[in-house]
Amino acid sequence: MALIGGGTEDGALTAWSDEPYRWIVEHAEGRPIVVLSVRDETEWLPNYFVQLGATSSYNLKLDTRAKARRFSTYNRIASAGAVFIKGGDQWDYVSLWDDTATERAIREVFERGRVVAGTSAGAAILGEIVYDARNGTVYPEEALRDPYDPRLTFTTEFLDLVPNVLVDTHFTRDGRIARLLAMVARLDAETPGADVLGIGVDEKTALLI
């Protein structure tokens, strides 16, 4: 698994992204790398993966629940060596992919020992607990003032790839240590003994598991 905190990938020599993205390629073991999103994407990222040694890589736009439910979608994802989930809005991913063939296929890729990776919102959905932003973003100072702010909402049992973990991204740029503290404190208070681990990943940084 690769949790990437956001920031633009850089294909230049000695780029920050070369090492973690090459790690994704190496662990794909010659299988295709599927780049998932709910938006139209350029070919830059698939081309970058190929530049780093991938045999093939392509974008797959899943912007409706009908597409996410298709058996053909399941087959394309489940046969991949790596799944990379782009940034955006994590509620789009949760609302469109939850309880679909897409969710099942991503889990199977992970369970087979292949790579599931995400950047920004794509990383935020990979823990057992997802800050889903269904009512919009809550800022750190707002979360500290009120950890029960109606915009501070969570989804569990979505992809559920990393037990007891909540992931937040763009960490230093947006001062999110305060938000993560508030979220973890609230979750621990609501479920005593849960021992929720909050992982804050900075931009241009990757946690490789």
C-alpha positions as YAML, in Angstrom:
chain: A
units: angstrom
residues:
- id: 1
  name: MET
  ca: [0.00, 0.00, 0.00]
- id: 2
  name: ALA
  ca: [1.10, 3.55, -0.70]
- id: 3
  name: LEU
  ca: [-0.43, 6.52, 1.14]
- id: 4
  name: ILE
  ca: [0.58, 9.73, -0.62]
- id: 5
  name: GLY
  ca: [-0.15, 13.09, 0.97]
- id: 6
  name: GLY
  ca: [-0.84, 15.07, -2.19]
- id: 7
  name: GLY
  ca: [1.24, 17.43, -4.26]
- id: 8
  name: THR
  ca: [1.95, 17.32, -7.96]
- id: 9
  name: GLU
  ca: [3.97, 14.41, -9.25]
- id: 10
  name: ASP
  ca: [7.17, 15.55, -10.94]
- id: 11
  name: GLY
  ca: [8.64, 13.59, -13.81]
- id: 12
  name: ALA
  ca: [11.90, 15.54, -13.79]
- id: 13
  name: LEU
  ca: [15.24, 13.95, -12.88]
- id: 14
  name: THR
  ca: [15.53, 13.21, -9.12]
- id: 15
  name: ALA
  ca: [11.85, 14.07, -8.68]
- id: 16
  name: TRP
  ca: [10.34, 13.43, -5.22]
- id: 17
  name: SER
  ca: [7.73, 11.15, -6.75]
- id: 18
  name: ASP
  ca: [10.08, 8.82, -8.61]
- id: 19
  name: GLU
  ca: [10.95, 6.62, -5.62]
- id: 20
  name: PRO
  ca: [7.43, 5.90, -4.27]
- id: 21
  name: TYR
  ca: [5.86, 5.65, -7.72]
- id: 22
  name: ARG
  ca: [8.62, 3.29, -8.88]
- id: 23
  name: TRP
  ca: [7.92, 1.23, -5.74]
- id: 24
  name: ILE
  ca: [4.31, 0.93, -6.91]
- id: 25
  name: VAL
  ca: [5.51, -0.20, -10.35]
- id: 26
  name: GLU
  ca: [7.88, -2.79, -8.87]
- id: 27
  name: HIS
  ca: [5.18, -4.29, -6.67]
- id: 28
  name: ALA
  ca: [2.73, -4.45, -9.60]
- id: 29
  name: GLU
  ca: [4.92, -7.35, -10.84]
- id: 30
  name: GLY
  ca: [4.38, -6.72, -14.53]
- id: 31
  name: ARG
  ca: [0.61, -6.36, -14.35]
- id: 32
  name: PRO
  ca: [-1.25, -3.21, -15.49]
- id: 33
  name: ILE
  ca: [-1.60, -0.22, -13.19]
- id: 34
  name: VAL
  ca: [-5.16, 1.12, -13.17]
- id: 35
  name: VAL
  ca: [-5.61, 4.78, -12.25]
- id: 36
  name: LEU
  ca: [-9.08, 5.36, -10.79]
- id: 37
  name: SER
  ca: [-10.94, 8.66, -10.66]
- id: 38
  name: VAL
  ca: [-14.41, 10.13, -10.98]
- id: 39
  name: ARG
  ca: [-13.19, 12.80, -13.40]
- id: 40
  name: ASP
  ca: [-11.70, 13.04, -16.85]
- id: 41
  name: GLU
  ca: [-7.94, 12.75, -16.41]
- id: 42
  name: THR
  ca: [-4.98, 13.41, -18.67]
- id: 43
  name: GLU
  ca: [-2.66, 10.60, -19.73]
- id: 44
  name: TRP
  ca: [0.21, 12.11, -17.73]
- id: 45
  name: LEU
  ca: [0.07, 9.72, -14.77]
- id: 46
  name: PRO
  ca: [-0.33, 6.49, -16.79]
- id: 47
  name: ASN
  ca: [2.55, 7.65, -19.00]
- id: 48
  name: TYR
  ca: [4.63, 8.38, -15.89]
- id: 49
  name: PHE
  ca: [4.08, 4.86, -14.57]
- id: 50
  name: VAL
  ca: [5.17, 3.45, -17.94]
- id: 51
  name: GLN
  ca: [8.21, 5.74, -17.88]
- id: 52
  name: LEU
  ca: [9.10, 4.23, -14.49]
- id: 53
  name: GLY
  ca: [8.88, 0.71, -15.86]
- id: 54
  name: ALA
  ca: [5.22, -0.36, -15.84]
- id: 55
  name: THR
  ca: [4.23, -2.69, -18.67]
- id: 56
  name: SER
  ca: [0.99, -0.72, -19.09]
- id: 57
  name: SER
  ca: [-1.18, 1.79, -17.24]
- id: 58
  name: TYR
  ca: [-4.47, 3.47, -18.01]
- id: 59
  name: ASN
  ca: [-7.17, 5.72, -16.55]
- id: 60
  name: LEU
  ca: [-10.55, 4.33, -15.53]
- id: 61
  name: LYS
  ca: [-13.28, 6.89, -14.88]
- id: 62
  name: LEU
  ca: [-15.97, 5.63, -12.50]
- id: 63
  name: ASP
  ca: [-18.31, 8.56, -11.98]
- id: 64
  name: THR
  ca: [-21.61, 6.71, -11.52]
- id: 65
  name: ARG
  ca: [-22.73, 3.81, -9.37]
- id: 66
  name: ALA
  ca: [-23.84, 2.03, -12.54]
- id: 67
  name: LYS
  ca: [-20.26, 2.02, -13.85]
- id: 68
  name: ALA
  ca: [-18.91, 1.03, -10.43]
- id: 69
  name: ARG
  ca: [-21.25, -1.98, -10.33]
- id: 70
  name: ARG
  ca: [-20.34, -3.41, -13.76]
- id: 71
  name: PHE
  ca: [-18.77, -6.85, -13.95]
- id: 72
  name: SER
  ca: [-16.42, -5.51, -16.62]
- id: 73
  name: THR
  ca: [-15.23, -2.88, -14.15]
- id: 74
  name: TYR
  ca: [-14.62, -5.57, -11.56]
- id: 75
  name: ASN
  ca: [-12.57, -7.63, -14.03]
- id: 76
  name: ARG
  ca: [-10.39, -4.70, -15.08]
- id: 77
  name: ILE
  ca: [-9.57, -3.72, -11.50]
- id: 78
  name: ALA
  ca: [-9.22, -7.23, -10.06]
- id: 79
  name: SER
  ca: [-6.69, -8.22, -12.74]
- id: 80
  name: ALA
  ca: [-4.48, -5.19, -12.08]
- id: 81
  name: GLY
  ca: [-1.08, -5.33, -10.44]
- id: 82
  name: ALA
  ca: [-1.72, -2.00, -8.78]
- id: 83
  name: VAL
  ca: [-4.65, 0.33, -8.27]
- id: 84
  name: PHE
  ca: [-3.92, 4.04, -7.91]
- id: 85
  name: ILE
  ca: [-6.74, 6.30, -6.68]
- id: 86
  name: LYS
  ca: [-6.43, 9.96, -7.63]
- id: 87
  name: GLY
  ca: [-7.13, 12.97, -5.45]
- id: 88
  name: GLY
  ca: [-10.40, 14.88, -5.49]
- id: 89
  name: ASP
  ca: [-13.30, 14.59, -3.06]
- id: 90
  name: GLN
  ca: [-13.40, 11.51, -0.86]
- id: 91
  name: TRP
  ca: [-17.20, 11.67, -0.60]
- id: 92
  name: ASP
  ca: [-17.38, 11.10, -4.37]
- id: 93
  name: TYR
  ca: [-15.50, 7.85, -3.92]
- id: 94
  name: VAL
  ca: [-17.46, 6.71, -0.87]
- id: 95
  name: SER
  ca: [-20.88, 7.59, -2.27]
- id: 96
  name: LEU
  ca: [-20.27, 6.16, -5.75]
- id: 97
  name: TRP
  ca: [-18.17, 3.07, -4.98]
- id: 98
  name: ASP
  ca: [-19.40, 1.83, -1.60]
- id: 99
  name: ASP
  ca: [-20.96, -1.64, -1.78]
- id: 100
  name: THR
  ca: [-20.17, -2.09, -5.48]
- id: 101
  name: ALA
  ca: [-18.04, -4.36, -7.65]
- id: 102
  name: THR
  ca: [-15.41, -1.60, -7.64]
- id: 103
  name: GLU
  ca: [-15.02, -1.73, -3.87]
- id: 104
  name: ARG
  ca: [-14.86, -5.53, -3.93]
- id: 105
  name: ALA
  ca: [-12.22, -5.55, -6.68]
- id: 106
  name: ILE
  ca: [-9.98, -3.03, -4.87]
- id: 107
  name: ARG
  ca: [-10.12, -5.12, -1.72]
- id: 108
  name: GLU
  ca: [-9.24, -8.26, -3.67]
- id: 109
  name: VAL
  ca: [-6.22, -6.59, -5.25]
- id: 110
  name: PHE
  ca: [-4.98, -5.74, -1.76]
- id: 111
  name: GLU
  ca: [-5.77, -9.17, -0.33]
- id: 112
  name: ARG
  ca: [-3.80, -10.83, -3.14]
- id: 113
  name: GLY
  ca: [-0.69, -8.92, -2.09]
- id: 114
  name: ARG
  ca: [-0.76, -6.40, -4.90]
- id: 115
  name: VAL
  ca: [-0.62, -2.64, -4.49]
- id: 116
  name: VAL
  ca: [-3.40, -0.23, -3.62]
- id: 117
  name: ALA
  ca: [-2.22, 3.38, -3.61]
- id: 118
  name: GLY
  ca: [-3.87, 6.75, -3.31]
- id: 119
  name: THR
  ca: [-2.97, 10.40, -3.20]
- id: 120
  name: SER
  ca: [-4.83, 13.13, -1.27]
- id: 121
  name: ALA
  ca: [-8.49, 12.05, -1.15]
- id: 122
  name: GLY
  ca: [-7.43, 8.74, -2.69]
- id: 123
  name: ALA
  ca: [-5.25, 8.08, 0.35]
- id: 124
  name: ALA
  ca: [-7.87, 9.33, 2.82]
- id: 125
  name: ILE
  ca: [-10.28, 6.53, 1.86]
- id: 126
  name: LEU
  ca: [-7.87, 3.64, 2.50]
- id: 127
  name: GLY
  ca: [-8.07, 3.45, 6.29]
- id: 128
  name: GLU
  ca: [-10.76, 1.62, 8.23]
- id: 129
  name: ILE
  ca: [-12.17, 5.01, 9.26]
- id: 130
  name: VAL
  ca: [-12.68, 7.63, 6.56]
- id: 131
  name: TYR
  ca: [-13.21, 11.33, 7.19]
- id: 132
  name: ASP
  ca: [-15.67, 11.46, 4.31]
- id: 133
  name: ALA
  ca: [-16.40, 15.22, 4.02]
- id: 134
  name: ARG
  ca: [-19.96, 14.46, 2.96]
- id: 135
  name: ASN
  ca: [-21.12, 17.86, 4.30]
- id: 136
  name: GLY
  ca: [-18.06, 19.78, 3.15]
- id: 137
  name: THR
  ca: [-14.62, 20.41, 4.60]
- id: 138
  name: VAL
  ca: [-14.08, 21.31, 8.23]
- id: 139
  name: TYR
  ca: [-11.02, 23.43, 8.99]
- id: 140
  name: PRO
  ca: [-8.60, 22.65, 11.84]
- id: 141
  name: GLU
  ca: [-9.66, 25.54, 14.07]
- id: 142
  name: GLU
  ca: [-13.32, 24.56, 13.61]
- id: 143
  name: ALA
  ca: [-12.61, 20.94, 14.50]
- id: 144
  name: LEU
  ca: [-10.79, 22.00, 17.67]
- id: 145
  name: ARG
  ca: [-13.64, 24.26, 18.73]
- id: 146
  name: ASP
  ca: [-16.24, 21.57, 18.10]
- id: 147
  name: PRO
  ca: [-15.22, 17.97, 17.32]
- id: 148
  name: TYR
  ca: [-18.94, 17.28, 16.77]
- id: 149
  name: ASP
  ca: [-19.25, 19.89, 14.02]
- id: 150
  name: PRO
  ca: [-21.87, 18.57, 11.53]
- id: 151
  name: ARG
  ca: [-19.23, 18.63, 8.81]
- id: 152
  name: LEU
  ca: [-17.02, 16.22, 10.75]
- id: 153
  name: THR
  ca: [-18.47, 12.95, 9.47]
- id: 154
  name: PHE
  ca: [-17.00, 9.48, 9.16]
- id: 155
  name: THR
  ca: [-17.55, 6.34, 7.10]
- id: 156
  name: THR
  ca: [-16.49, 2.88, 8.26]
- id: 157
  name: GLU
  ca: [-16.58, -0.48, 6.49]
- id: 158
  name: PHE
  ca: [-15.86, 1.05, 3.09]
- id: 159
  name: LEU
  ca: [-12.53, -0.27, 1.75]
- id: 160
  name: ASP
  ca: [-11.28, -0.93, 5.29]
- id: 161
  name: LEU
  ca: [-7.74, -1.81, 4.22]
- id: 162
  name: VAL
  ca: [-5.81, -0.58, 7.29]
- id: 163
  name: PRO
  ca: [-7.45, -1.53, 10.63]
- id: 164
  name: ASN
  ca: [-8.09, 1.20, 13.22]
- id: 165
  name: VAL
  ca: [-6.49, 3.87, 11.02]
- id: 166
  name: LEU
  ca: [-7.72, 7.32, 9.93]
- id: 167
  name: VAL
  ca: [-5.68, 9.05, 7.22]
- id: 168
  name: ASP
  ca: [-5.44, 12.79, 6.59]
- id: 169
  name: THR
  ca: [-3.37, 14.45, 3.86]
- id: 170
  name: HIS
  ca: [-1.95, 17.86, 2.78]
- id: 171
  name: PHE
  ca: [-0.85, 17.86, 6.39]
- id: 172
  name: THR
  ca: [1.54, 20.77, 6.95]
- id: 173
  name: ARG
  ca: [0.21, 23.04, 4.21]
- id: 174
  name: ASP
  ca: [-3.29, 23.11, 5.72]
- id: 175
  name: GLY
  ca: [-2.27, 22.83, 9.39]
- id: 176
  name: ARG
  ca: [-4.22, 19.61, 9.76]
- id: 177
  name: ILE
  ca: [-2.48, 18.30, 12.85]
- id: 178
  name: ALA
  ca: [-5.16, 20.13, 14.86]
- id: 179
  name: ARG
  ca: [-7.96, 18.53, 12.84]
- id: 180
  name: LEU
  ca: [-6.44, 15.07, 13.15]
- id: 181
  name: LEU
  ca: [-6.09, 15.46, 16.93]
- id: 182
  name: ALA
  ca: [-9.74, 16.46, 17.21]
- id: 183
  name: MET
  ca: [-10.90, 13.58, 15.03]
- id: 184
  name: VAL
  ca: [-8.88, 10.92, 16.85]
- id: 185
  name: ALA
  ca: [-9.92, 12.25, 20.27]
- id: 186
  name: ARG
  ca: [-13.58, 12.13, 19.27]
- id: 187
  name: LEU
  ca: [-13.33, 8.62, 17.82]
- id: 188
  name: ASP
  ca: [-11.54, 7.32, 20.90]
- id: 189
  name: ALA
  ca: [-14.18, 8.93, 23.14]
- id: 190
  name: GLU
  ca: [-17.03, 7.38, 21.16]
- id: 191
  name: THR
  ca: [-15.48, 3.90, 21.16]
- id: 192
  name: PRO
  ca: [-13.42, 3.32, 24.32]
- id: 193
  name: GLY
  ca: [-10.54, 0.95, 23.68]
- id: 194
  name: ALA
  ca: [-10.63, 1.50, 19.92]
- id: 195
  name: ASP
  ca: [-7.07, 2.90, 19.89]
- id: 196
  name: VAL
  ca: [-7.56, 4.77, 16.63]
- id: 197
  name: LEU
  ca: [-4.29, 5.66, 14.92]
- id: 198
  name: GLY
  ca: [-4.30, 8.95, 13.02]
- id: 199
  name: ILE
  ca: [-1.81, 9.10, 10.15]
- id: 200
  name: GLY
  ca: [-1.08, 12.54, 8.72]
- id: 201
  name: VAL
  ca: [0.81, 12.43, 5.43]
- id: 202
  name: ASP
  ca: [2.48, 15.56, 4.11]
- id: 203
  name: GLU
  ca: [2.47, 16.72, 0.51]
- id: 204
  name: LYS
  ca: [5.20, 15.21, -1.63]
- id: 205
  name: THR
  ca: [5.52, 12.45, 0.97]
- id: 206
  name: ALA
  ca: [4.54, 8.78, 0.82]
- id: 207
  name: LEU
  ca: [4.05, 6.12, 3.47]
- id: 208
  name: LEU
  ca: [4.78, 2.75, 1.87]
- id: 209
  name: ILE
  ca: [3.40, -0.28, 3.68]
...
